[in-house]
Tab-separated table of C-alpha atoms and ligand atoms in Angstrom:
chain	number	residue	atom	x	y	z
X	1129	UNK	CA	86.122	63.810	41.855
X	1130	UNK	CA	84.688	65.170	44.875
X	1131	UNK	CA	86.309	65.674	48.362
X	1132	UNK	CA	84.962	63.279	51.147
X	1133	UNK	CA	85.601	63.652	54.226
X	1134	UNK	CA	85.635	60.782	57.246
X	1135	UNK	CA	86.736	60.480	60.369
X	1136	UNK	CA	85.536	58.642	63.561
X	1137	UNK	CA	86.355	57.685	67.553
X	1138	UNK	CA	86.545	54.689	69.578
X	1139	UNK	CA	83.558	54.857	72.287
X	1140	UNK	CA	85.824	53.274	75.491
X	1141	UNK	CA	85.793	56.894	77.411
X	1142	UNK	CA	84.657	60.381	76.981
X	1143	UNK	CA	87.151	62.701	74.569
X	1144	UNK	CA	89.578	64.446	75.642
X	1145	UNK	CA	91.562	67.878	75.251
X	1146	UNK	CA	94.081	65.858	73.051
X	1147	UNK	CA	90.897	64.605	70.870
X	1148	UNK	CA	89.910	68.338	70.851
X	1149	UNK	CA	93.166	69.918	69.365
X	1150	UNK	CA	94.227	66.902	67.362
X	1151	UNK	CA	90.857	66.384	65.125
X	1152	UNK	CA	87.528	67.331	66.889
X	1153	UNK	CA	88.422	71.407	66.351
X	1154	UNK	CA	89.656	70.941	63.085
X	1155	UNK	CA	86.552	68.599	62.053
X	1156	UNK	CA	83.999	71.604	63.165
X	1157	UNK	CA	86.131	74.073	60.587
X	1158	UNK	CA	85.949	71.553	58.006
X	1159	UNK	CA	82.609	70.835	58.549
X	1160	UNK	CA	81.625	75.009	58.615
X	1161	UNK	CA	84.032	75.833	55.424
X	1162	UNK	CA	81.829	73.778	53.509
X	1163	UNK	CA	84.874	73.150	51.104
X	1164	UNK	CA	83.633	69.545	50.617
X	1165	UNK	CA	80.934	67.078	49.215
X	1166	UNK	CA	80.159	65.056	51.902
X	1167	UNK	CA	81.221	64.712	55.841
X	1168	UNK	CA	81.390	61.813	58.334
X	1169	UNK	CA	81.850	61.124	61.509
X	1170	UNK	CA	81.375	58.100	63.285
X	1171	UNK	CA	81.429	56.137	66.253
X	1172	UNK	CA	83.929	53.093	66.120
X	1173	UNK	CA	81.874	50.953	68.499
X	1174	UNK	CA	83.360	47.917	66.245
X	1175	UNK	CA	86.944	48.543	66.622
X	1176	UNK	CA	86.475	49.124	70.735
X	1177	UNK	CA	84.980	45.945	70.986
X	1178	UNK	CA	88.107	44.511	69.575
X	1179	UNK	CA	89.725	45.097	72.746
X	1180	UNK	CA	86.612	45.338	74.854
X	1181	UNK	CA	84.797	42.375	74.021
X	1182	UNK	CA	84.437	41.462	77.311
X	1183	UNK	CA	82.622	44.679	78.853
X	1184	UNK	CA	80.187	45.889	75.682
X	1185	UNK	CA	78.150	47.480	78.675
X	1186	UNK	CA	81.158	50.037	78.815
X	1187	UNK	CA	81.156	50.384	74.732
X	1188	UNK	CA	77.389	51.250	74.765
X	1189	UNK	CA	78.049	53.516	77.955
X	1190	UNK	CA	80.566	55.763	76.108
X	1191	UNK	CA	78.444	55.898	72.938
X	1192	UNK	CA	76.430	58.173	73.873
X	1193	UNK	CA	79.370	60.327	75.771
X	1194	UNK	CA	81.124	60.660	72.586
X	1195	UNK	CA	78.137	61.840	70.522
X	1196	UNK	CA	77.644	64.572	73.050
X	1197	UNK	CA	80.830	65.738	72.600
X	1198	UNK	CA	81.238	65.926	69.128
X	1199	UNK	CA	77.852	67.683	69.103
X	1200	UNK	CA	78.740	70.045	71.951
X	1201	UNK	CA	82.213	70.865	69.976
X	1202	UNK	CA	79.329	71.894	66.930
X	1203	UNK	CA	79.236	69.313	64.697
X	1204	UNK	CA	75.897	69.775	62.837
X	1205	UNK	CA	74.204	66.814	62.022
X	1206	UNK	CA	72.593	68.829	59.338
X	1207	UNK	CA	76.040	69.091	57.835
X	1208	UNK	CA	77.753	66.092	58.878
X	1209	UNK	CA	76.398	62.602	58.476
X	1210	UNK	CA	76.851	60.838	62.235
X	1211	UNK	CA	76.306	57.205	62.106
X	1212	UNK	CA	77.112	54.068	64.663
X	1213	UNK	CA	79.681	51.847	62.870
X	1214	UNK	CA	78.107	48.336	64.087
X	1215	UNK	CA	74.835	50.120	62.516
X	1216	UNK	CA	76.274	49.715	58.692
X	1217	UNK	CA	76.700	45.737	58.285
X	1218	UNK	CA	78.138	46.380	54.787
X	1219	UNK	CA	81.368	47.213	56.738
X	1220	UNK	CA	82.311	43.635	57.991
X	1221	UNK	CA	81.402	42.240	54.313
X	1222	UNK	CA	83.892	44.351	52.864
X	1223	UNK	CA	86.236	43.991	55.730
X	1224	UNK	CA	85.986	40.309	54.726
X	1225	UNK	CA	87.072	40.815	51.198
X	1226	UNK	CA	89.807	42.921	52.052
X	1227	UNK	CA	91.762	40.192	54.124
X	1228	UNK	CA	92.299	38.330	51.982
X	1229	UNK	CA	94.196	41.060	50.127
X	1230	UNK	CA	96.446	41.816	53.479
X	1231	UNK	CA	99.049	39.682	54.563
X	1232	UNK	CA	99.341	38.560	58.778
X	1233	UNK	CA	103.311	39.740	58.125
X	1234	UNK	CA	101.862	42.981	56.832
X	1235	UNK	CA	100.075	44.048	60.188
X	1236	UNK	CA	102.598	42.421	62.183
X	1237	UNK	CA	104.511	45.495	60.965
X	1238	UNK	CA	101.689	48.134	61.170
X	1239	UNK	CA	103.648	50.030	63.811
X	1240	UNK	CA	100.823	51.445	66.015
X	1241	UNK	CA	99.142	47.812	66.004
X	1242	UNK	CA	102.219	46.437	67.752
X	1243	UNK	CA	102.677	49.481	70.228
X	1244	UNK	CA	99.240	48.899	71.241
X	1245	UNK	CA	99.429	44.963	71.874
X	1246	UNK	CA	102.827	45.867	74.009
X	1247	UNK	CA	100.461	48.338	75.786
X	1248	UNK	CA	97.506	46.068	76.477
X	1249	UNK	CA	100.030	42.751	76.818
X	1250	UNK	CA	98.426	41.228	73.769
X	1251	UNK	CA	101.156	38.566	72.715
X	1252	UNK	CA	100.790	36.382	69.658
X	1253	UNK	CA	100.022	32.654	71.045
X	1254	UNK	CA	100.831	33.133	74.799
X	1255	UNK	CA	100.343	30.460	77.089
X	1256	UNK	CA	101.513	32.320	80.188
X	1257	UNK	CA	98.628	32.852	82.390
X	1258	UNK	CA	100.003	36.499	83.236
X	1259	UNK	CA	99.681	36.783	79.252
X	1260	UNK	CA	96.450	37.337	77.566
X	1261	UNK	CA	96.724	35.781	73.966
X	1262	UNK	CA	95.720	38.289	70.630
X	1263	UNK	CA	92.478	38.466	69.720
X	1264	UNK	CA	92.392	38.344	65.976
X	1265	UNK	CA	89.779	40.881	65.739
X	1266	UNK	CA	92.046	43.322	67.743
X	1267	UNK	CA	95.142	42.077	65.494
X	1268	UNK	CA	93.190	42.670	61.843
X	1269	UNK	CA	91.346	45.904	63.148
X	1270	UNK	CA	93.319	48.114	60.450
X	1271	UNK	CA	91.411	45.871	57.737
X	1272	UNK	CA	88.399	47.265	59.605
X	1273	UNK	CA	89.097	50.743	60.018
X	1274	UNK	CA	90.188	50.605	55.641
X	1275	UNK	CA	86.417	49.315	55.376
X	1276	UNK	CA	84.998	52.362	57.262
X	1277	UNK	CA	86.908	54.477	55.245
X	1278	UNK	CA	85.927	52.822	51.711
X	1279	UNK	CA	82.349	52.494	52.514
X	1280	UNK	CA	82.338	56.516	51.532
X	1281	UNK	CA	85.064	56.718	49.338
X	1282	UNK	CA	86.661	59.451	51.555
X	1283	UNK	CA	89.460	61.256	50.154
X	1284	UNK	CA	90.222	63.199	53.442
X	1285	UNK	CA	90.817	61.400	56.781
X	1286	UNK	CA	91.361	64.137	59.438
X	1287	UNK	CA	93.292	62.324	62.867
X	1288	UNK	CA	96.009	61.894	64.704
X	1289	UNK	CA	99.559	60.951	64.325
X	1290	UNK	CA	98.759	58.020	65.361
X	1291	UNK	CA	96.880	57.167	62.663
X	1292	UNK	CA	98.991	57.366	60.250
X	1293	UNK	CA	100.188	53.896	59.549
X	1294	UNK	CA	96.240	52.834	59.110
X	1295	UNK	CA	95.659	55.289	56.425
X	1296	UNK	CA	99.119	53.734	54.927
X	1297	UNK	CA	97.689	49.942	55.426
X	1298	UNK	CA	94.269	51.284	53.827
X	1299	UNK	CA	95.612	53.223	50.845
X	1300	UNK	CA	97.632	49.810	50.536
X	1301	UNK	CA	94.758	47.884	50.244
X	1302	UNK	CA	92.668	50.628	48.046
X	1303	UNK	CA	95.197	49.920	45.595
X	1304	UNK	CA	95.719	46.105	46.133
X	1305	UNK	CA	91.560	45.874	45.655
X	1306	UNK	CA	91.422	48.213	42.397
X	1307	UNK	CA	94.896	46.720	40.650
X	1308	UNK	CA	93.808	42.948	41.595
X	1309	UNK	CA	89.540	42.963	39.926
X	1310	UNK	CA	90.853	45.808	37.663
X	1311	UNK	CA	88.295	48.303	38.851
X	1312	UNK	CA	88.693	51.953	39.877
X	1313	UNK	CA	85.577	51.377	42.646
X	1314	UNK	CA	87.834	52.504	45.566
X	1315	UNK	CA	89.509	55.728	46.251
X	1316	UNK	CA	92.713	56.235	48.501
X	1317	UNK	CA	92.516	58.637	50.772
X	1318	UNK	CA	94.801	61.605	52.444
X	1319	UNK	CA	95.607	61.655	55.831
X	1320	UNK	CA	94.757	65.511	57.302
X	1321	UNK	CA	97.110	65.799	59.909
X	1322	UNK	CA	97.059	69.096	62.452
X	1323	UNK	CA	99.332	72.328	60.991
X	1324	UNK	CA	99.951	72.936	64.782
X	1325	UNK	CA	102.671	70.233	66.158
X	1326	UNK	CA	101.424	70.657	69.837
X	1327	UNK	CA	98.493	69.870	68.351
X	1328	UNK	CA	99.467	65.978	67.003
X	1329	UNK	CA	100.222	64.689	70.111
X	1330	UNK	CA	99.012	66.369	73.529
X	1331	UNK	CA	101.240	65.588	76.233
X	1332	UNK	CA	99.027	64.052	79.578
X	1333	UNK	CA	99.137	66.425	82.372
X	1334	UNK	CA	101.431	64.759	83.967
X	1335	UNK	CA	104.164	65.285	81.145
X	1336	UNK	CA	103.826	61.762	79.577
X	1337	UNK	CA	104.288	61.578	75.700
X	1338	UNK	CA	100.286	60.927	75.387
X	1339	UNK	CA	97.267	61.882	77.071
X	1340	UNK	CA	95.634	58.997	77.502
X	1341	UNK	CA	92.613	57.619	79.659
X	1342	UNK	CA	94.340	54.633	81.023
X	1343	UNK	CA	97.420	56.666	82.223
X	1344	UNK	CA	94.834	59.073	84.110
X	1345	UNK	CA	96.424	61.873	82.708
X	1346	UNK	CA	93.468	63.899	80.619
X	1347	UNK	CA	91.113	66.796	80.607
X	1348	UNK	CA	88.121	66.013	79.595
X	1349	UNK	CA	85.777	68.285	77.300
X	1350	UNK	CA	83.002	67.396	79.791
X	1351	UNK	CA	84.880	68.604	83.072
X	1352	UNK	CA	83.503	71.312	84.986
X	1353	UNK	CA	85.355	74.330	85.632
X	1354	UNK	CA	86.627	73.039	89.237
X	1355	UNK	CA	87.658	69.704	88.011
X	1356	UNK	CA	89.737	71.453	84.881
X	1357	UNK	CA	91.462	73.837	86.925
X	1358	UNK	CA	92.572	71.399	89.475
X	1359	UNK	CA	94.079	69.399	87.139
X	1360	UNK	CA	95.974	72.068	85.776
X	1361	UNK	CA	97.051	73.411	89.135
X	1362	UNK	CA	98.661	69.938	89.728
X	1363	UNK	CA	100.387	69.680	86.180
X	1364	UNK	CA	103.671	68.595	85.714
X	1365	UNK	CA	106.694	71.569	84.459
X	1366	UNK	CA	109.883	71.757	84.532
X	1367	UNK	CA	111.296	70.097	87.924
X	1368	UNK	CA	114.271	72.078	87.608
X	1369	UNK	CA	112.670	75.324	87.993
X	1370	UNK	CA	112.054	75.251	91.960
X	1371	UNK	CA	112.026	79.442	92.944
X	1372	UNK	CA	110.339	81.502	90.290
X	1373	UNK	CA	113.862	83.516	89.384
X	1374	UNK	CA	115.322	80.195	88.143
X	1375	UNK	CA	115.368	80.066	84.618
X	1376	UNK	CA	112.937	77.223	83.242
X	1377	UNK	CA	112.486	74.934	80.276
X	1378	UNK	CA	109.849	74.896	78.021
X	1379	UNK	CA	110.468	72.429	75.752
X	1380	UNK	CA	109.117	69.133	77.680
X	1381	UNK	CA	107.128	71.168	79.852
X	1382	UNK	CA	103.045	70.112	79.030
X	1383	UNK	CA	102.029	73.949	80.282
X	1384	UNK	CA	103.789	75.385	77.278
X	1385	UNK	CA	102.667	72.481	74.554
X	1386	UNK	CA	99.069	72.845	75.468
X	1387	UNK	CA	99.520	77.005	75.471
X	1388	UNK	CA	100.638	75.707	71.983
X	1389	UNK	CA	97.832	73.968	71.221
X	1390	UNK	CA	94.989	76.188	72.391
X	1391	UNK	CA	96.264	80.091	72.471
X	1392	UNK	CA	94.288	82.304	70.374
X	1393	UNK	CA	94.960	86.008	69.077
X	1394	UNK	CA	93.658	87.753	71.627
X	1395	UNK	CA	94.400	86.132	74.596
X	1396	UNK	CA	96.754	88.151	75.485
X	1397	UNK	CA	94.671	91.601	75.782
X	1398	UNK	CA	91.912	89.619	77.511
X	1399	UNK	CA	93.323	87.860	80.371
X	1400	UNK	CA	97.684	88.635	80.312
X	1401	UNK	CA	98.022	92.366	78.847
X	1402	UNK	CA	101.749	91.941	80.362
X	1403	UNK	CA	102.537	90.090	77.334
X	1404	UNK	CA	102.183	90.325	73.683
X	1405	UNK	CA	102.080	86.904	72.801
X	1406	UNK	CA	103.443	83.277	73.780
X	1407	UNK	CA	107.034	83.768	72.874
X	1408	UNK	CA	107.468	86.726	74.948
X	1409	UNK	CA	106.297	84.389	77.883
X	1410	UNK	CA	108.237	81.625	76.970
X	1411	UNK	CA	111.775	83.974	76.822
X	1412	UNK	CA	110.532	85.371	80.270
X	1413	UNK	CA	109.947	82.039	82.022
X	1414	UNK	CA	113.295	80.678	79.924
X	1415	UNK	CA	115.081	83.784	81.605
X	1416	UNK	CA	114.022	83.148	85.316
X	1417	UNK	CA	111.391	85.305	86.932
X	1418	UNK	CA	108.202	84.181	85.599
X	1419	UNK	CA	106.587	81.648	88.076
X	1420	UNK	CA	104.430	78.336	86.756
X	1421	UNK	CA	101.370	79.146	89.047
X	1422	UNK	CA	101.152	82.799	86.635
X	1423	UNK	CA	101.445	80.691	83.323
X	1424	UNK	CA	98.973	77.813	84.825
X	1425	UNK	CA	96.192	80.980	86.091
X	1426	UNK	CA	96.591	82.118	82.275
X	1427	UNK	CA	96.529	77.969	80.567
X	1428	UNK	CA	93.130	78.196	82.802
X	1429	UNK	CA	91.613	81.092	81.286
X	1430	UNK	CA	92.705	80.132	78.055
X	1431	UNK	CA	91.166	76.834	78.449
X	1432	UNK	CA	87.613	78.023	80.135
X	1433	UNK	CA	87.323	80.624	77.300
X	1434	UNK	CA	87.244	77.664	75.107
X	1435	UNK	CA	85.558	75.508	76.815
X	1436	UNK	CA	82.561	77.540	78.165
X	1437	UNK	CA	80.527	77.603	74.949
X	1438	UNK	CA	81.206	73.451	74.606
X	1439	UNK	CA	80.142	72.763	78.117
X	1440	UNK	CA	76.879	75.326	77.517
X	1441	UNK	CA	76.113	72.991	74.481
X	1442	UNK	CA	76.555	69.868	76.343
X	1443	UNK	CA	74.193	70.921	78.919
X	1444	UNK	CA	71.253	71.542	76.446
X	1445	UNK	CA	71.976	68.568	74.912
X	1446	UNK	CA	71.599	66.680	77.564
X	1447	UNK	CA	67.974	67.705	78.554
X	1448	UNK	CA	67.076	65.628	75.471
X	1449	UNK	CA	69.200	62.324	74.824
X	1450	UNK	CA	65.903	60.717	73.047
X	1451	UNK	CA	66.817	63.363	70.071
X	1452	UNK	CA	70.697	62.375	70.022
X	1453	UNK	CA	70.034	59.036	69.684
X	1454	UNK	CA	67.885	60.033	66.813
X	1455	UNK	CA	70.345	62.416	64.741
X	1456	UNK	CA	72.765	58.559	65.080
X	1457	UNK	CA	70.006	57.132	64.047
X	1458	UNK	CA	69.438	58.729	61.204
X	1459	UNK	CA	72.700	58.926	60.457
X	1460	UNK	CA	73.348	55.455	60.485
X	1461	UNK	CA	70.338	55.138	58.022
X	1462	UNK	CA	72.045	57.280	55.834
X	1463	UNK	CA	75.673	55.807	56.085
X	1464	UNK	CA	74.308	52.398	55.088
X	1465	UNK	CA	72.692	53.323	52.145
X	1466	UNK	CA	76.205	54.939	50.708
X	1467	UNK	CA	77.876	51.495	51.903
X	1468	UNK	CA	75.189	49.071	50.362
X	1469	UNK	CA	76.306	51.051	47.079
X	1470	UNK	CA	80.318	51.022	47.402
X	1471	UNK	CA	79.343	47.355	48.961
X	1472	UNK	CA	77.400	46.290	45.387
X	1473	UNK	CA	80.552	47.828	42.870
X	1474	UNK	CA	82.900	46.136	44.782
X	1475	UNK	CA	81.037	43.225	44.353
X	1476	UNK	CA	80.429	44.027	41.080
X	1477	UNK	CA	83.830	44.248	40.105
X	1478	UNK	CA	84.890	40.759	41.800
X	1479	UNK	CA	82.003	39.628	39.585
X	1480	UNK	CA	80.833	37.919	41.962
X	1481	UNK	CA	76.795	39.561	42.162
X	1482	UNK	CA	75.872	36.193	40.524
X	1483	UNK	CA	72.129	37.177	40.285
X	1484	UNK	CA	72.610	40.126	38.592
X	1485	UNK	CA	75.368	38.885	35.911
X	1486	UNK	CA	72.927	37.999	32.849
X	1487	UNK	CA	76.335	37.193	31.213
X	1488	UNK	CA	77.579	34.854	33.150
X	1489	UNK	CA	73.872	32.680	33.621
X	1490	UNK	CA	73.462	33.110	30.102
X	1491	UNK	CA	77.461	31.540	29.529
X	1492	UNK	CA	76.842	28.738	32.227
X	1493	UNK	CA	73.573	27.849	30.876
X	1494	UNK	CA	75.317	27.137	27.288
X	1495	UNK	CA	77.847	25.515	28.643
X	1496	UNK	CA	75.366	22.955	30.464
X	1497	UNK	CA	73.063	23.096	27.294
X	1498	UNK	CA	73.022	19.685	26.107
D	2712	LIG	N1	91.390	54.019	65.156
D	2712	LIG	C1	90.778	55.289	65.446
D	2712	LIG	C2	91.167	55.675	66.868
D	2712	LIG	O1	91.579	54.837	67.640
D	2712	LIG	C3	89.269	55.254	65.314
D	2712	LIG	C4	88.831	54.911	63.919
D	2712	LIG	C5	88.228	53.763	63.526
D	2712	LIG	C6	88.970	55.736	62.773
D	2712	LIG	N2	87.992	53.791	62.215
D	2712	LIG	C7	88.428	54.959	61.698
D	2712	LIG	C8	89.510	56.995	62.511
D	2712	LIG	C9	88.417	55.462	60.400
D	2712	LIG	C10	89.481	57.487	61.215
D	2712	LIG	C11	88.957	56.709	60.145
D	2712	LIG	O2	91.032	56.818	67.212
């Protein structure tokens, strides 16, 4: 069987450094290795309108933010198939058929689906004005996101950590679908998780577990150089290391994780030939004597080297947004086609594509036959 491979964002900002390390980097070496049949990446303009349903103008704002970034990270649309997921109708059929195979205990328990109604003060049937109620597309949007990744059959889902309990609700009901009509249409797929830790979860700058747009604490792949560095200038460390000869602490300390994250071989000789490599930093800061202003001038360099050739890209890009909205175009085009297929053997196997069932007219027609 071949290797699929699908993946997609929520449109409600422009991505972020965490985005960058966690999947976008790793999708552009996927994508260039070539080690697979088929790649997607879409935009889950669906699922943001789950919580968002109220301000679509700032869904169809962001749309075209996140295509430039994955574009300006190199995603090739020649390579990759990028598609719109309210483009590809076949998606809320089979979303349909799967709820009925997914119990409301079930995502009650689907553990990021509960830490993100605490964070948005979604309660289940709240009367409180300060309380806004659940939406129940917000509540069964893991039913969704298992129909975007069926539509493909993708074997490989490369996210985030936080993911991981909807590729566990989806492989669920991959196996629920095929065991209950008997079929082996669906295919359950891996999660691809970052080798890297620092990578699975980027601290915000300010030090908070997650960076996150609402908690103002990100670096965006679109800031300029000025808007980057201040941010990193004014980055939580370690509070406890006040004169540079204190010793510090690294572990905690977002400088270090996102060193972590984004040092490369190399670094070193180009822009800290004190040093070797990261550790030898870390056991100098840990030691005393190595102030955070020296590792922040470095996590800047670090980051611009990076970040250069993406912001070049995103530049071009943007002299020509007619053509983006083409290559989603397109790619939407495509993406349906491959879901009106899965969408007919699904169907197929609930025998319920009455028109085409010869069988079954032919059976009813005896049975009526007087
Ligand atoms: N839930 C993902 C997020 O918030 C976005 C998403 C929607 C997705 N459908 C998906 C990711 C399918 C991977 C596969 O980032």
């Amino acid at each position: 069987m071949g290797r699929i491979i699908l993946t997609g964002d929520r449109p409600t900002g422009k991505l972020h450094l965490g985005h960058y390390v966690g999947s976008l980097r790793n999708r552009v070496l996927l994508q260039n290795e070539g080690n697979y049949d088929r790649m997607f990446v879409f935009i889950a303009d669906v699922q943001a309108l789950t919580d968002n349903a109220d301000n679509p103008e700032k869904v169809r704002q962001n749309i075209i933010e996140v295509a430039l970034d994955y574009l300006s990270c190199g995603l090739d649309p020649e390579k990759v198939t990028l598609f719109i997921q309210s483009q590809i109708p076949e998606l809320h059929e089979m979303t349909q058929f799967f709820s009925n195979l997914v119990t409301v205990q079930r995502l009650q328990r689907n553990p990021t689906v509960k830490a993100e109604m605490a964070l948005r003060g979604f309660e289940g049937g709240a009367t409180d004005d300060n309380k806004r109620g659940l939406p129940v597309g917000f509540f069964t949007y893991p039913i969704s996101q298992a129909a975007d990744i069926c539509f493909c059959k993708a074997t490989t889902v490369p996210v985030g950590e936080d993911q991981e309990p909807m590729i566990e609700q989806c492989r669920e009901i991959v196996r629920s679908f095929n065991g209950t009509y008997k079929c082996d249409v669906l295919v359950e797929p891996e999660i691809l998780l970052p080798t890297n830790l620092a990578c699975r979860r980027l601290p915000g700058t300010d030090g908070k577990a997650k960076m996150s747009k609402s908690l103002g604490n990100c670096i965006y792949l679109s800031d300029d150089r000025k808007t980057m560095e201040q941010k990193v200038k004014g980055m939580f460390t370690d509070p406890g290391h006040l004169r540079v000869e204190d010793p510090g602490k690294v572990e905690g300390n977002p400088v270090f994780t996102y060193l972590d994250a984004f040092v490369e071989e190399g670094d070193f000789a180009k822009y800290w030939s004190e040093y070797q490599n990261l550790q030898e930093v870390k056991d100098h800061y840990t030691r005393g004597g190595l102030g955070d202003m020296k590792c922040k001038k470095f996590l800047i360099n670090v980051l611009n080297d990076r970040l250069d050739p993406i912001r070049e890209r995103r530049h071009a890009l943007e002299q020509d947004i007619p053509a983006v909205y083409e290559i989603l175009r397109k790619g939407s085009d495509a993406a349906r086609q491959v879901a009106a297929q899965t969408l007919h053997e699904m169907k197929d196997a609930m025998k319920i594509n009455y028109f085409d069932d010869a069988a079954l007219i032919a059976q009813q027609a005896e049975k009526y036959r007087q």
